[in-house]
Amino acid sequence: MPRSRFLLAISGQALDPMHPIIAQIAPNDEQRPAVLARGLDVVVTAGAGTGKTRTLVARYLSLLAEGVPLRSIVAITFTRKAAREMRNRVRAELQRYLAQPDLAPDERRYWDELYNLLDAARIGTIHNLCTEILRAHPAELALDPRFDVLDEGQSGILVRESMNEALAWAVDDKAAVDLFAFLGEWKIYSLLERLMKQRPEARAALQDL
């Protein structure tokens, strides 16, 4: 598959050839190494509005330009909004590239196929990735494949309900009732809330005790 490329140089050192679809994004001198580096881990730290998403989109497209299968690239974000933004940015860059009238037929075919498959791209939150893994291996995990992921609001309601039930049980438990006199109801509630938010650590600490 032909790929027209050109070389970039930063600080006198030649970088890998950059595909025209990356060139149209025009990553700056600080962004280019993060886009083109291979064979090592890359950590990028930057403030708001400095082009982190732009850099990630360029790196994502550069991997596709090298022939990495779409489903072999995993892009994880913290929020669904950020995932939608990244997917939309990738789609927009593909549209812009495909709008060029002089693309070679096989080049157009390659990127057009990727554009049509973009809804299946692994761009999402960590919850999306974990859900996909769990649904792919339900038997090994003894898990109902029809499970659903609670959103933050539903999860908060269930946590509060479970803490209220625990406090109601503790009031009638002789071994636990002394805690109310020692700590007070509000401190106990706050402690339970912290334990619920740090369940793995709490479980390990309680097992040690």
PDB file of C-alpha atoms in Angstrom:
ATOM      1  CA  MET A   1       0.000   0.000   0.000  1.00  0.00           C
ATOM      2  CA  PRO A   2       1.698   3.224  -1.081  1.00  0.00           C
ATOM      3  CA  ARG A   3       2.172   5.941   1.500  1.00  0.00           C
ATOM      4  CA  SER A   4       3.492   9.353   0.519  1.00  0.00           C
ATOM      5  CA  ARG A   5       5.572  10.640   3.429  1.00  0.00           C
ATOM      6  CA  PHE A   6       8.058  13.336   4.231  1.00  0.00           C
ATOM      7  CA  LEU A   7      10.761  13.667   6.865  1.00  0.00           C
ATOM      8  CA  LEU A   8      10.714  15.973   9.828  1.00  0.00           C
ATOM      9  CA  ALA A   9      13.746  17.082  11.769  1.00  0.00           C
ATOM     10  CA  ILE A  10      13.834  18.304  15.343  1.00  0.00           C
ATOM     11  CA  SER A  11      17.055  19.643  16.866  1.00  0.00           C
ATOM     12  CA  GLY A  12      18.978  18.334  13.869  1.00  0.00           C
ATOM     13  CA  GLN A  13      17.779  14.720  14.347  1.00  0.00           C
ATOM     14  CA  ALA A  14      15.615  13.079  11.704  1.00  0.00           C
ATOM     15  CA  LEU A  15      12.357  11.570  12.933  1.00  0.00           C
ATOM     16  CA  ASP A  16      10.385   8.770  11.318  1.00  0.00           C
ATOM     17  CA  PRO A  17       8.526   9.713   8.137  1.00  0.00           C
ATOM     18  CA  MET A  18       5.200  11.350   8.901  1.00  0.00           C
ATOM     19  CA  HIS A  19       2.114  10.451   6.903  1.00  0.00           C
ATOM     20  CA  PRO A  20       0.199  13.322   5.252  1.00  0.00           C
ATOM     21  CA  ILE A  21      -2.849  12.652   7.449  1.00  0.00           C
ATOM     22  CA  ILE A  22      -0.649  13.544  10.426  1.00  0.00           C
ATOM     23  CA  ALA A  23       0.864  16.507   8.608  1.00  0.00           C
ATOM     24  CA  GLN A  24      -2.593  18.015   8.167  1.00  0.00           C
ATOM     25  CA  ILE A  25      -2.945  18.148  11.969  1.00  0.00           C
ATOM     26  CA  ALA A  26       0.369  20.036  12.055  1.00  0.00           C
ATOM     27  CA  PRO A  27       1.740  18.897  15.432  1.00  0.00           C
ATOM     28  CA  ASN A  28       4.262  21.371  16.801  1.00  0.00           C
ATOM     29  CA  ASP A  29       7.865  20.655  17.772  1.00  0.00           C
ATOM     30  CA  GLU A  30       6.902  19.602  21.303  1.00  0.00           C
ATOM     31  CA  GLN A  31       4.067  17.346  20.132  1.00  0.00           C
ATOM     32  CA  ARG A  32       5.864  15.536  17.294  1.00  0.00           C
ATOM     33  CA  PRO A  33       8.026  13.240  19.456  1.00  0.00           C
ATOM     34  CA  ALA A  34       4.935  12.064  21.360  1.00  0.00           C
ATOM     35  CA  VAL A  35       3.174  11.406  18.051  1.00  0.00           C
ATOM     36  CA  LEU A  36       5.998   9.525  16.340  1.00  0.00           C
ATOM     37  CA  ALA A  37       7.907   7.778  19.143  1.00  0.00           C
ATOM     38  CA  ARG A  38       7.768   3.973  19.039  1.00  0.00           C
ATOM     39  CA  GLY A  39       9.142   1.131  21.131  1.00  0.00           C
ATOM     40  CA  LEU A  40       8.986   2.973  24.449  1.00  0.00           C
ATOM     41  CA  ASP A  41       6.535   4.429  26.918  1.00  0.00           C
ATOM     42  CA  VAL A  42       5.607   8.070  26.412  1.00  0.00           C
ATOM     43  CA  VAL A  43       4.236  10.313  29.170  1.00  0.00           C
ATOM     44  CA  VAL A  44       2.843  13.722  28.232  1.00  0.00           C
ATOM     45  CA  THR A  45       1.989  16.309  30.872  1.00  0.00           C
ATOM     46  CA  ALA A  46       0.416  19.613  29.902  1.00  0.00           C
ATOM     47  CA  GLY A  47      -2.141  22.110  31.103  1.00  0.00           C
ATOM     48  CA  ALA A  48      -5.650  22.648  29.791  1.00  0.00           C
ATOM     49  CA  GLY A  49      -5.927  23.879  26.231  1.00  0.00           C
ATOM     50  CA  THR A  50      -2.354  23.018  25.250  1.00  0.00           C
ATOM     51  CA  GLY A  51      -3.252  20.344  22.686  1.00  0.00           C
ATOM     52  CA  LYS A  52      -3.189  17.024  24.561  1.00  0.00           C
ATOM     53  CA  THR A  53      -6.190  15.664  22.657  1.00  0.00           C
ATOM     54  CA  ARG A  54      -4.742  16.920  19.393  1.00  0.00           C
ATOM     55  CA  THR A  55      -1.504  15.061  20.138  1.00  0.00           C
ATOM     56  CA  LEU A  56      -3.357  11.859  21.035  1.00  0.00           C
ATOM     57  CA  VAL A  57      -5.435  12.036  17.856  1.00  0.00           C
ATOM     58  CA  ALA A  58      -2.285  12.518  15.790  1.00  0.00           C
ATOM     59  CA  ARG A  59      -0.601   9.541  17.487  1.00  0.00           C
ATOM     60  CA  TYR A  60      -3.727   7.421  17.008  1.00  0.00           C
ATOM     61  CA  LEU A  61      -3.845   8.219  13.291  1.00  0.00           C
ATOM     62  CA  SER A  62      -0.106   7.675  12.921  1.00  0.00           C
ATOM     63  CA  LEU A  63      -0.513   4.120  14.190  1.00  0.00           C
ATOM     64  CA  LEU A  64      -3.311   3.532  11.698  1.00  0.00           C
ATOM     65  CA  ALA A  65      -1.091   4.963   8.968  1.00  0.00           C
ATOM     66  CA  GLU A  66       1.513   2.330   9.843  1.00  0.00           C
ATOM     67  CA  GLY A  67      -1.057  -0.403   9.336  1.00  0.00           C
ATOM     68  CA  VAL A  68      -1.817  -1.190  12.990  1.00  0.00           C
ATOM     69  CA  PRO A  69      -5.304  -2.779  13.062  1.00  0.00           C
ATOM     70  CA  LEU A  70      -8.037  -0.493  14.373  1.00  0.00           C
ATOM     71  CA  ARG A  71      -9.102  -2.897  17.133  1.00  0.00           C
ATOM     72  CA  SER A  72      -5.488  -3.303  18.285  1.00  0.00           C
ATOM     73  CA  ILE A  73      -5.306   0.326  19.410  1.00  0.00           C
ATOM     74  CA  VAL A  74      -6.826   1.121  22.815  1.00  0.00           C
ATOM     75  CA  ALA A  75      -7.444   4.753  23.736  1.00  0.00           C
ATOM     76  CA  ILE A  76      -8.692   5.193  27.308  1.00  0.00           C
ATOM     77  CA  THR A  77     -10.121   8.422  28.696  1.00  0.00           C
ATOM     78  CA  PHE A  78     -11.408   9.393  32.130  1.00  0.00           C
ATOM     79  CA  THR A  79     -14.881  10.469  30.991  1.00  0.00           C
ATOM     80  CA  ARG A  80     -17.381   9.556  28.318  1.00  0.00           C
ATOM     81  CA  LYS A  81     -17.357  13.156  27.150  1.00  0.00           C
ATOM     82  CA  ALA A  82     -13.612  12.996  26.521  1.00  0.00           C
ATOM     83  CA  ALA A  83     -14.017   9.682  24.675  1.00  0.00           C
ATOM     84  CA  ARG A  84     -16.710  11.164  22.432  1.00  0.00           C
ATOM     85  CA  GLU A  85     -14.526  14.183  21.748  1.00  0.00           C
ATOM     86  CA  MET A  86     -11.552  12.046  20.761  1.00  0.00           C
ATOM     87  CA  ARG A  87     -13.622   9.772  18.502  1.00  0.00           C
ATOM     88  CA  ASN A  88     -15.204  12.819  16.859  1.00  0.00           C
ATOM     89  CA  ARG A  89     -11.792  14.426  16.358  1.00  0.00           C
ATOM     90  CA  VAL A  90     -10.452  11.252  14.717  1.00  0.00           C
ATOM     91  CA  ARG A  91     -13.533  11.097  12.503  1.00  0.00           C
ATOM     92  CA  ALA A  92     -13.178  14.753  11.531  1.00  0.00           C
ATOM     93  CA  GLU A  93      -9.522  14.286  10.534  1.00  0.00           C
ATOM     94  CA  LEU A  94     -10.434  11.238   8.442  1.00  0.00           C
ATOM     95  CA  GLN A  95     -13.164  13.223   6.716  1.00  0.00           C
ATOM     96  CA  ARG A  96     -10.749  16.066   6.013  1.00  0.00           C
ATOM     97  CA  TYR A  97      -8.165  13.706   4.555  1.00  0.00           C
ATOM     98  CA  LEU A  98     -10.696  11.822   2.437  1.00  0.00           C
ATOM     99  CA  ALA A  99     -11.991  15.121   1.050  1.00  0.00           C
ATOM    100  CA  GLN A 100      -8.762  15.555  -0.905  1.00  0.00           C
ATOM    101  CA  PRO A 101      -9.537  14.946  -4.591  1.00  0.00           C
ATOM    102  CA  ASP A 102      -6.097  13.641  -5.572  1.00  0.00           C
ATOM    103  CA  LEU A 103      -5.785  10.665  -3.181  1.00  0.00           C
ATOM    104  CA  ALA A 104      -4.589   7.440  -4.776  1.00  0.00           C
ATOM    105  CA  PRO A 105      -7.404   4.853  -5.108  1.00  0.00           C
ATOM    106  CA  ASP A 106      -5.869   2.345  -2.671  1.00  0.00           C
ATOM    107  CA  GLU A 107      -5.075   5.134  -0.205  1.00  0.00           C
ATOM    108  CA  ARG A 108      -8.670   6.336  -0.332  1.00  0.00           C
ATOM    109  CA  ARG A 109      -9.958   2.783   0.016  1.00  0.00           C
ATOM    110  CA  TYR A 110      -7.801   2.142   3.087  1.00  0.00           C
ATOM    111  CA  TRP A 111      -8.863   5.255   4.985  1.00  0.00           C
ATOM    112  CA  ASP A 112     -12.478   5.020   3.864  1.00  0.00           C
ATOM    113  CA  GLU A 113     -12.658   1.524   5.331  1.00  0.00           C
ATOM    114  CA  LEU A 114     -11.226   2.783   8.609  1.00  0.00           C
ATOM    115  CA  TYR A 115     -13.719   5.632   8.632  1.00  0.00           C
ATOM    116  CA  ASN A 116     -16.601   3.162   8.272  1.00  0.00           C
ATOM    117  CA  LEU A 117     -15.214   0.996  11.074  1.00  0.00           C
ATOM    118  CA  LEU A 118     -14.585   3.857  13.495  1.00  0.00           C
ATOM    119  CA  ASP A 119     -17.651   3.121  15.634  1.00  0.00           C
ATOM    120  CA  ALA A 120     -15.964  -0.170  16.565  1.00  0.00           C
ATOM    121  CA  ALA A 121     -12.742   1.547  17.620  1.00  0.00           C
ATOM    122  CA  ARG A 122     -11.645   0.994  21.207  1.00  0.00           C
ATOM    123  CA  ILE A 123     -11.929   4.613  22.277  1.00  0.00           C
ATOM    124  CA  GLY A 124     -13.656   4.883  25.637  1.00  0.00           C
ATOM    125  CA  THR A 125     -13.381   4.924  29.401  1.00  0.00           C
ATOM    126  CA  ILE A 126     -11.678   2.301  31.547  1.00  0.00           C
ATOM    127  CA  HIS A 127     -15.185   1.035  32.338  1.00  0.00           C
ATOM    128  CA  ASN A 128     -15.781   0.391  28.628  1.00  0.00           C
ATOM    129  CA  LEU A 129     -12.552  -1.557  28.279  1.00  0.00           C
ATOM    130  CA  CYS A 130     -13.159  -3.642  31.405  1.00  0.00           C
ATOM    131  CA  THR A 131     -16.743  -4.326  30.358  1.00  0.00           C
ATOM    132  CA  GLU A 132     -15.568  -5.554  26.962  1.00  0.00           C
ATOM    133  CA  ILE A 133     -13.020  -7.889  28.572  1.00  0.00           C
ATOM    134  CA  LEU A 134     -15.570  -9.252  31.058  1.00  0.00           C
ATOM    135  CA  ARG A 135     -18.207  -9.847  28.382  1.00  0.00           C
ATOM    136  CA  ALA A 136     -15.634 -11.703  26.271  1.00  0.00           C
ATOM    137  CA  HIS A 137     -14.796 -14.116  29.138  1.00  0.00           C
ATOM    138  CA  PRO A 138     -17.949 -14.573  31.264  1.00  0.00           C
ATOM    139  CA  ALA A 139     -17.492 -18.334  31.756  1.00  0.00           C
ATOM    140  CA  GLU A 140     -13.982 -18.013  33.171  1.00  0.00           C
ATOM    141  CA  LEU A 141     -15.249 -15.417  35.659  1.00  0.00           C
ATOM    142  CA  ALA A 142     -18.556 -17.163  36.480  1.00  0.00           C
ATOM    143  CA  LEU A 143     -20.248 -13.943  35.412  1.00  0.00           C
ATOM    144  CA  ASP A 144     -23.642 -13.351  33.826  1.00  0.00           C
ATOM    145  CA  PRO A 145     -22.765 -11.828  30.410  1.00  0.00           C
ATOM    146  CA  ARG A 146     -25.924  -9.722  30.610  1.00  0.00           C
ATOM    147  CA  PHE A 147     -24.464  -7.667  33.453  1.00  0.00           C
ATOM    148  CA  ASP A 148     -24.637  -3.890  33.269  1.00  0.00           C
ATOM    149  CA  VAL A 149     -22.369  -1.134  34.582  1.00  0.00           C
ATOM    150  CA  LEU A 150     -23.860   1.192  37.167  1.00  0.00           C
ATOM    151  CA  ASP A 151     -23.501   4.861  36.487  1.00  0.00           C
ATOM    152  CA  GLU A 152     -22.160   7.098  39.234  1.00  0.00           C
ATOM    153  CA  GLY A 153     -25.620   8.239  40.349  1.00  0.00           C
ATOM    154  CA  GLN A 154     -26.993   4.705  40.717  1.00  0.00           C
ATOM    155  CA  SER A 155     -23.842   3.576  42.480  1.00  0.00           C
ATOM    156  CA  GLY A 156     -24.102   6.425  44.988  1.00  0.00           C
ATOM    157  CA  ILE A 157     -27.718   5.513  45.805  1.00  0.00           C
ATOM    158  CA  LEU A 158     -26.813   1.871  46.437  1.00  0.00           C
ATOM    159  CA  VAL A 159     -23.848   2.839  48.619  1.00  0.00           C
ATOM    160  CA  ARG A 160     -26.019   5.118  50.769  1.00  0.00           C
ATOM    161  CA  GLU A 161     -28.704   2.436  51.084  1.00  0.00           C
ATOM    162  CA  SER A 162     -26.153  -0.172  52.165  1.00  0.00           C
ATOM    163  CA  MET A 163     -24.641   2.184  54.770  1.00  0.00           C
ATOM    164  CA  ASN A 164     -28.067   3.023  56.178  1.00  0.00           C
ATOM    165  CA  GLU A 165     -28.855  -0.692  56.448  1.00  0.00           C
ATOM    166  CA  ALA A 166     -25.515  -1.309  58.182  1.00  0.00           C
ATOM    167  CA  LEU A 167     -26.192   1.457  60.715  1.00  0.00           C
ATOM    168  CA  ALA A 168     -29.693   0.126  61.361  1.00  0.00           C
ATOM    169  CA  TRP A 169     -28.210  -3.317  62.010  1.00  0.00           C
ATOM    170  CA  ALA A 170     -25.474  -1.911  64.295  1.00  0.00           C
ATOM    171  CA  VAL A 171     -28.023  -0.172  66.530  1.00  0.00           C
ATOM    172  CA  ASP A 172     -29.454  -3.560  67.479  1.00  0.00           C
ATOM    173  CA  ASP A 173     -26.121  -5.343  67.760  1.00  0.00           C
ATOM    174  CA  LYS A 174     -24.715  -5.447  71.298  1.00  0.00           C
ATOM    175  CA  ALA A 175     -21.099  -5.675  70.105  1.00  0.00           C
ATOM    176  CA  ALA A 176     -21.470  -2.693  67.779  1.00  0.00           C
ATOM    177  CA  VAL A 177     -23.748  -0.399  69.775  1.00  0.00           C
ATOM    178  CA  ASP A 178     -20.849   0.876  71.931  1.00  0.00           C
ATOM    179  CA  LEU A 179     -19.361   2.454  68.817  1.00  0.00           C
ATOM    180  CA  PHE A 180     -22.237   4.958  68.722  1.00  0.00           C
ATOM    181  CA  ALA A 181     -21.406   6.191  72.216  1.00  0.00           C
ATOM    182  CA  PHE A 182     -17.691   6.281  71.424  1.00  0.00           C
ATOM    183  CA  LEU A 183     -17.708   7.851  67.948  1.00  0.00           C
ATOM    184  CA  GLY A 184     -21.206   9.142  67.332  1.00  0.00           C
ATOM    185  CA  GLU A 185     -23.465   8.316  64.397  1.00  0.00           C
ATOM    186  CA  TRP A 186     -22.005  10.902  62.002  1.00  0.00           C
ATOM    187  CA  LYS A 187     -18.399   9.738  62.454  1.00  0.00           C
ATOM    188  CA  ILE A 188     -19.436   6.137  61.974  1.00  0.00           C
ATOM    189  CA  TYR A 189     -21.306   7.067  58.808  1.00  0.00           C
ATOM    190  CA  SER A 190     -18.279   8.979  57.499  1.00  0.00           C
ATOM    191  CA  LEU A 191     -16.007   6.046  58.296  1.00  0.00           C
ATOM    192  CA  LEU A 192     -18.289   3.632  56.453  1.00  0.00           C
ATOM    193  CA  GLU A 193     -18.365   5.970  53.478  1.00  0.00           C
ATOM    194  CA  ARG A 194     -14.555   6.056  53.319  1.00  0.00           C
ATOM    195  CA  LEU A 195     -14.362   2.272  53.618  1.00  0.00           C
ATOM    196  CA  MET A 196     -16.862   1.864  50.775  1.00  0.00           C
ATOM    197  CA  LYS A 197     -14.807   4.143  48.541  1.00  0.00           C
ATOM    198  CA  GLN A 198     -11.623   2.203  49.315  1.00  0.00           C
ATOM    199  CA  ARG A 199     -12.983  -1.326  49.386  1.00  0.00           C
ATOM    200  CA  PRO A 200      -9.824  -3.226  48.275  1.00  0.00           C
ATOM    201  CA  GLU A 201      -7.663  -1.455  50.845  1.00  0.00           C
ATOM    202  CA  ALA A 202     -10.328  -1.828  53.541  1.00  0.00           C
ATOM    203  CA  ARG A 203     -10.699  -5.542  52.820  1.00  0.00           C
ATOM    204  CA  ALA A 204      -6.939  -6.090  53.101  1.00  0.00           C
ATOM    205  CA  ALA A 205      -6.751  -4.120  56.359  1.00  0.00           C
ATOM    206  CA  LEU A 206      -9.663  -6.020  57.911  1.00  0.00           C
ATOM    207  CA  GLN A 207      -8.142  -9.354  56.896  1.00  0.00           C
ATOM    208  CA  ASP A 208      -4.910  -8.358  58.625  1.00  0.00           C
ATOM    209  CA  LEU A 209      -6.867  -7.552  61.774  1.00  0.00           C
TER     210      LEU A 209
END
